[in-house]
PDB file of C-alpha atoms in Angstrom:
ATOM      1  CA  MET J   1       0.000   0.000   0.000  1.00  0.00           C
ATOM      2  CA  ASP J   2       1.061   3.588  -0.422  1.00  0.00           C
ATOM      3  CA  THR J   3       1.843   6.169   2.251  1.00  0.00           C
ATOM      4  CA  ASP J   4      -1.868   7.131   2.396  1.00  0.00           C
ATOM      5  CA  GLY J   5      -2.933   3.527   3.030  1.00  0.00           C
ATOM      6  CA  ILE J   6      -4.240   2.990  -0.513  1.00  0.00           C
ATOM      7  CA  PRO J   7      -3.478  -0.455  -2.001  1.00  0.00           C
ATOM      8  CA  ILE J   8      -1.046  -0.585  -4.934  1.00  0.00           C
ATOM      9  CA  SER J   9      -1.986  -3.139  -7.565  1.00  0.00           C
ATOM     10  CA  GLY J  10       0.377  -4.541 -10.156  1.00  0.00           C
ATOM     11  CA  VAL J  11       3.452  -4.652  -7.942  1.00  0.00           C
ATOM     12  CA  GLY J  12       5.831  -7.436  -8.915  1.00  0.00           C
ATOM     13  CA  ILE J  13       6.762  -9.463  -5.840  1.00  0.00           C
ATOM     14  CA  ARG J  14       9.885 -11.590  -6.124  1.00  0.00           C
ATOM     15  CA  LEU J  15      10.506 -14.440  -3.729  1.00  0.00           C
ATOM     16  CA  GLY J  16      14.151 -15.441  -3.581  1.00  0.00           C
ATOM     17  CA  GLY J  17      16.056 -17.970  -1.535  1.00  0.00           C
ATOM     18  CA  THR J  18      15.240 -21.654  -1.278  1.00  0.00           C
ATOM     19  CA  GLN J  19      12.700 -21.118  -4.077  1.00  0.00           C
ATOM     20  CA  SER J  20      12.617 -18.383  -6.720  1.00  0.00           C
ATOM     21  CA  ARG J  21       9.115 -17.201  -7.550  1.00  0.00           C
ATOM     22  CA  LEU J  22       7.302 -14.163  -8.951  1.00  0.00           C
ATOM     23  CA  THR J  23       3.747 -12.913  -8.496  1.00  0.00           C
ATOM     24  CA  ILE J  24       1.743  -9.682  -8.852  1.00  0.00           C
ATOM     25  CA  THR J  25      -0.336  -7.836  -6.258  1.00  0.00           C
ATOM     26  CA  ASP J  26      -4.080  -7.811  -6.861  1.00  0.00           C
ATOM     27  CA  ALA J  27      -6.412  -4.778  -6.835  1.00  0.00           C
ATOM     28  CA  LEU J  28      -6.296  -4.739  -3.017  1.00  0.00           C
ATOM     29  CA  GLY J  29      -2.495  -4.816  -2.946  1.00  0.00           C
ATOM     30  CA  ASN J  30      -2.427  -8.414  -1.710  1.00  0.00           C
ATOM     31  CA  TYR J  31      -0.189 -11.211  -2.939  1.00  0.00           C
ATOM     32  CA  HIS J  32       0.512 -14.798  -2.014  1.00  0.00           C
ATOM     33  CA  PHE J  33       2.760 -17.685  -2.930  1.00  0.00           C
ATOM     34  CA  ASP J  34       1.229 -21.158  -2.760  1.00  0.00           C
ATOM     35  CA  ASN J  35       3.170 -24.246  -1.711  1.00  0.00           C
ATOM     36  CA  VAL J  36       6.258 -22.509  -0.344  1.00  0.00           C
ATOM     37  CA  GLU J  37       8.651 -24.932   1.327  1.00  0.00           C
ATOM     38  CA  THR J  38       8.455 -24.280   5.070  1.00  0.00           C
ATOM     39  CA  ASN J  39      12.051 -25.229   5.829  1.00  0.00           C
ATOM     40  CA  GLY J  40      13.698 -22.519   3.732  1.00  0.00           C
ATOM     41  CA  PHE J  41      15.101 -19.018   4.081  1.00  0.00           C
ATOM     42  CA  TYR J  42      13.552 -16.381   1.817  1.00  0.00           C
ATOM     43  CA  THR J  43      13.755 -12.776   0.731  1.00  0.00           C
ATOM     44  CA  VAL J  44      10.675 -10.960  -0.580  1.00  0.00           C
ATOM     45  CA  MET J  45      11.246  -7.881  -2.736  1.00  0.00           C
ATOM     46  CA  PRO J  46       8.596  -5.616  -4.331  1.00  0.00           C
ATOM     47  CA  THR J  47       9.176  -3.803  -7.621  1.00  0.00           C
ATOM     48  CA  ARG J  48       7.080  -1.492  -9.770  1.00  0.00           C
ATOM     49  CA  ALA J  49       8.171   1.220 -12.174  1.00  0.00           C
ATOM     50  CA  ASN J  50       8.102   4.706 -10.649  1.00  0.00           C
ATOM     51  CA  TYR J  51       7.749   3.430  -7.060  1.00  0.00           C
ATOM     52  CA  ARG J  52      10.098   3.024  -4.133  1.00  0.00           C
ATOM     53  CA  PHE J  53       9.278   0.565  -1.377  1.00  0.00           C
ATOM     54  CA  SER J  54      10.106   0.531   2.293  1.00  0.00           C
ATOM     55  CA  PRO J  55      11.617  -1.706   3.290  1.00  0.00           C
ATOM     56  CA  GLU J  56      13.302  -2.558  -0.015  1.00  0.00           C
ATOM     57  CA  ALA J  57      13.186  -6.254   0.902  1.00  0.00           C
ATOM     58  CA  GLN J  58      12.269  -8.497   3.824  1.00  0.00           C
ATOM     59  CA  SER J  59      14.036 -11.722   4.718  1.00  0.00           C
ATOM     60  CA  PHE J  60      12.685 -14.505   6.891  1.00  0.00           C
ATOM     61  CA  SER J  61      12.803 -18.197   7.640  1.00  0.00           C
ATOM     62  CA  ALA J  62       9.552 -19.937   6.730  1.00  0.00           C
ATOM     63  CA  LEU J  63       8.853 -22.040   9.797  1.00  0.00           C
ATOM     64  CA  GLY J  64       5.077 -21.558   9.742  1.00  0.00           C
ATOM     65  CA  HIS J  65       2.332 -21.826   7.171  1.00  0.00           C
ATOM     66  CA  HIS J  66       1.506 -18.107   7.033  1.00  0.00           C
ATOM     67  CA  ILE J  67       4.024 -15.283   6.955  1.00  0.00           C
ATOM     68  CA  ASP J  68       3.259 -11.638   6.244  1.00  0.00           C
ATOM     69  CA  ALA J  69       5.670  -9.308   4.478  1.00  0.00           C
ATOM     70  CA  ALA J  70       4.090  -5.869   4.054  1.00  0.00           C
ATOM     71  CA  PHE J  71       5.626  -2.930   2.204  1.00  0.00           C
ATOM     72  CA  ILE J  72       4.865   0.782   1.914  1.00  0.00           C
ATOM     73  CA  GLY J  73       5.222   2.254  -1.574  1.00  0.00           C
ATOM     74  CA  SER J  74       5.776   5.865  -2.570  1.00  0.00           C
ATOM     75  CA  TYR J  75       6.274   7.575  -5.908  1.00  0.00           C
ATOM     76  CA  ALA J  76       9.899   7.719  -7.007  1.00  0.00           C
ATOM     77  CA  ASP J  77      11.439  11.068  -7.897  1.00  0.00           C
ATOM     78  CA  GLU J  78      12.715   9.888 -11.266  1.00  0.00           C
ATOM     79  CA  ARG J  79      10.213   8.638 -13.826  1.00  0.00           C
ATOM     80  CA  ALA J  80      10.631   5.660 -16.136  1.00  0.00           C
ATOM     81  CA  ASN J  81       8.469   4.074 -18.805  1.00  0.00           C
ATOM     82  CA  PRO J  82       6.793   1.117 -17.059  1.00  0.00           C
ATOM     83  CA  LEU J  83       6.800  -0.891 -20.299  1.00  0.00           C
ATOM     84  CA  ASP J  84      10.588  -0.984 -20.085  1.00  0.00           C
ATOM     85  CA  THR J  85      10.240  -3.428 -17.176  1.00  0.00           C
ATOM     86  CA  THR J  86       9.592  -7.010 -18.203  1.00  0.00           C
ATOM     87  CA  GLU J  87       7.140  -7.734 -15.378  1.00  0.00           C
ATOM     88  CA  TYR J  88       4.965  -4.751 -16.305  1.00  0.00           C
ATOM     89  CA  PHE J  89       5.098  -5.635 -20.006  1.00  0.00           C
ATOM     90  CA  VAL J  90       3.987  -9.223 -19.381  1.00  0.00           C
ATOM     91  CA  ARG J  91       1.247  -8.138 -16.952  1.00  0.00           C
ATOM     92  CA  GLN J  92      -0.036  -5.700 -19.567  1.00  0.00           C
ATOM     93  CA  GLN J  93      -0.233  -8.522 -22.137  1.00  0.00           C
ATOM     94  CA  TYR J  94      -2.470 -10.454 -19.743  1.00  0.00           C
ATOM     95  CA  LEU J  95      -4.673  -7.421 -19.090  1.00  0.00           C
ATOM     96  CA  ASP J  96      -4.921  -6.340 -22.739  1.00  0.00           C
ATOM     97  CA  PHE J  97      -5.327  -9.724 -24.419  1.00  0.00           C
ATOM     98  CA  LEU J  98      -6.923 -11.874 -21.731  1.00  0.00           C
ATOM     99  CA  GLY J  99      -8.629  -9.286 -19.523  1.00  0.00           C
ATOM    100  CA  ARG J 100      -7.222 -10.697 -16.291  1.00  0.00           C
ATOM    101  CA  GLU J 101      -4.273 -10.622 -13.944  1.00  0.00           C
ATOM    102  CA  PRO J 102      -1.563 -13.190 -14.663  1.00  0.00           C
ATOM    103  CA  GLU J 103      -1.294 -16.400 -12.695  1.00  0.00           C
ATOM    104  CA  GLU J 104       2.074 -17.034 -11.049  1.00  0.00           C
ATOM    105  CA  ALA J 105       3.265 -19.778 -13.426  1.00  0.00           C
ATOM    106  CA  GLY J 106       2.367 -17.853 -16.584  1.00  0.00           C
ATOM    107  CA  LEU J 107       3.881 -14.602 -15.353  1.00  0.00           C
ATOM    108  CA  THR J 108       7.107 -16.334 -14.365  1.00  0.00           C
ATOM    109  CA  GLY J 109       7.304 -18.262 -17.635  1.00  0.00           C
ATOM    110  CA  TRP J 110       6.867 -15.237 -19.918  1.00  0.00           C
ATOM    111  CA  VAL J 111       9.174 -13.022 -17.830  1.00  0.00           C
ATOM    112  CA  ASN J 112      11.855 -15.728 -17.997  1.00  0.00           C
ATOM    113  CA  THR J 113      11.306 -16.119 -21.761  1.00  0.00           C
ATOM    114  CA  ILE J 114      12.031 -12.427 -22.340  1.00  0.00           C
ATOM    115  CA  ASN J 115      14.778 -12.041 -19.729  1.00  0.00           C
ATOM    116  CA  ASN J 116      16.672 -15.102 -20.971  1.00  0.00           C
ATOM    117  CA  CYS J 117      16.395 -14.152 -24.651  1.00  0.00           C
ATOM    118  CA  ARG J 118      19.826 -14.249 -26.253  1.00  0.00           C
ATOM    119  CA  SER J 119      21.052 -12.045 -29.031  1.00  0.00           C
ATOM    120  CA  GLY J 120      21.345 -13.550 -32.485  1.00  0.00           C
ATOM    121  CA  ASP J 121      24.301 -13.261 -34.852  1.00  0.00           C
ATOM    122  CA  SER J 122      23.362  -9.685 -35.768  1.00  0.00           C
ATOM    123  CA  GLY J 123      23.281  -8.587 -32.128  1.00  0.00           C
ATOM    124  CA  GLN J 124      19.488  -8.301 -32.240  1.00  0.00           C
ATOM    125  CA  PRO J 125      17.345 -10.335 -29.812  1.00  0.00           C
ATOM    126  CA  ASP J 126      16.376 -13.787 -31.011  1.00  0.00           C
ATOM    127  CA  ARG J 127      12.942 -13.425 -32.623  1.00  0.00           C
ATOM    128  CA  SER J 128      11.731 -16.635 -30.990  1.00  0.00           C
ATOM    129  CA  CYS J 129      11.769 -15.049 -27.533  1.00  0.00           C
ATOM    130  CA  ASP J 130      11.573 -11.252 -27.836  1.00  0.00           C
ATOM    131  CA  ARG J 131       8.642  -9.020 -26.833  1.00  0.00           C
ATOM    132  CA  VAL J 132       7.078  -9.186 -30.293  1.00  0.00           C
ATOM    133  CA  HIS J 133       7.066 -12.982 -30.079  1.00  0.00           C
ATOM    134  CA  VAL J 134       5.509 -12.891 -26.605  1.00  0.00           C
ATOM    135  CA  SER J 135       2.736 -10.553 -27.813  1.00  0.00           C
ATOM    136  CA  GLU J 136       2.165 -12.825 -30.800  1.00  0.00           C
ATOM    137  CA  MET J 137       1.800 -15.830 -28.498  1.00  0.00           C
ATOM    138  CA  PHE J 138      -0.813 -13.992 -26.416  1.00  0.00           C
ATOM    139  CA  PHE J 139      -2.692 -13.119 -29.624  1.00  0.00           C
ATOM    140  CA  ARG J 140      -2.538 -16.742 -30.804  1.00  0.00           C
ATOM    141  CA  SER J 141      -3.444 -18.208 -27.415  1.00  0.00           C
ATOM    142  CA  LEU J 142      -6.568 -20.328 -27.230  1.00  0.00           C
ATOM    143  CA  GLU J 143      -7.859 -18.191 -24.360  1.00  0.00           C
ATOM    144  CA  PHE J 144      -7.674 -15.010 -26.457  1.00  0.00           C
ATOM    145  CA  GLN J 145      -9.060 -16.689 -29.579  1.00  0.00           C
ATOM    146  CA  GLN J 146     -12.083 -17.952 -27.629  1.00  0.00           C
ATOM    147  CA  ARG J 147     -12.740 -14.705 -25.741  1.00  0.00           C
ATOM    148  CA  GLY J 148     -11.163 -11.482 -26.929  1.00  0.00           C
ATOM    149  CA  TYR J 149     -10.692 -12.198 -30.608  1.00  0.00           C
ATOM    150  CA  PHE J 150     -14.315 -13.311 -30.832  1.00  0.00           C
ATOM    151  CA  LEU J 151     -15.380  -9.752 -29.938  1.00  0.00           C
ATOM    152  CA  TYR J 152     -12.728  -8.199 -32.171  1.00  0.00           C
ATOM    153  CA  ARG J 153     -14.072 -10.059 -35.220  1.00  0.00           C
ATOM    154  CA  PHE J 154     -17.630  -8.884 -34.620  1.00  0.00           C
ATOM    155  CA  TYR J 155     -16.609  -5.315 -33.837  1.00  0.00           C
ATOM    156  CA  SER J 156     -15.317  -4.774 -37.366  1.00  0.00           C
ATOM    157  CA  ARG J 157     -18.501  -6.273 -38.797  1.00  0.00           C
ATOM    158  CA  ASP J 158     -20.966  -4.429 -36.552  1.00  0.00           C
ATOM    159  CA  PHE J 159     -19.119  -1.111 -36.322  1.00  0.00           C
ATOM    160  CA  PRO J 160     -17.531  -0.465 -39.698  1.00  0.00           C
ATOM    161  CA  SER J 161     -15.401   2.631 -39.820  1.00  0.00           C
ATOM    162  CA  SER J 162     -17.387   5.623 -40.951  1.00  0.00           C
ATOM    163  CA  ARG J 163     -15.909   7.552 -43.813  1.00  0.00           C
ATOM    164  CA  LEU J 164     -16.832  11.063 -44.719  1.00  0.00           C
ATOM    165  CA  THR J 165     -17.871  11.612 -48.284  1.00  0.00           C
ATOM    166  CA  SER J 166     -16.607  14.698 -50.039  1.00  0.00           C
ATOM    167  CA  SER J 167     -19.973  16.432 -49.592  1.00  0.00           C
ATOM    168  CA  GLU J 168     -20.017  15.685 -45.837  1.00  0.00           C
ATOM    169  CA  SER J 169     -16.487  16.930 -45.289  1.00  0.00           C
ATOM    170  CA  THR J 170     -17.229  20.325 -46.858  1.00  0.00           C
ATOM    171  CA  ALA J 171     -20.544  20.884 -45.080  1.00  0.00           C
ATOM    172  CA  SER J 172     -20.522  23.210 -42.097  1.00  0.00           C
TER     173      SER J 172
END
């Protein structure tokens, strides 16, 4: 949550240590990691473009079944384009194409796909794992084809673009 007590959604929460995981806060600023090994030592770190968090990270030993790690976020002085961060980019693909927040496994998989993308012979990112490829895979996904694309196809049929004729454009 922020300094005024308002929840911050879309914060990437990284779990490091015995397990490495990634999730996103929901609309109420909450997050959770399922099936975390209880005999490990962990560090939880929040990240979101244009925010600073206090504390920057929290470390703990998971001896119980429920551990809280709360953070206070405030706007950062310097501004960055959120799309430059991989977590934000992937989350936005889920919101734009699928209309929902990402699940932990999907978020982690796509973030790792982009972050581990190697450069090809020309020094450019490999086209099989860059951001364009990831967007293409969201567009081609069965979930999008069954939901979002269904509406997209009918939109162009039911709401054709209106074009002004020459007589309409000169009328006042």
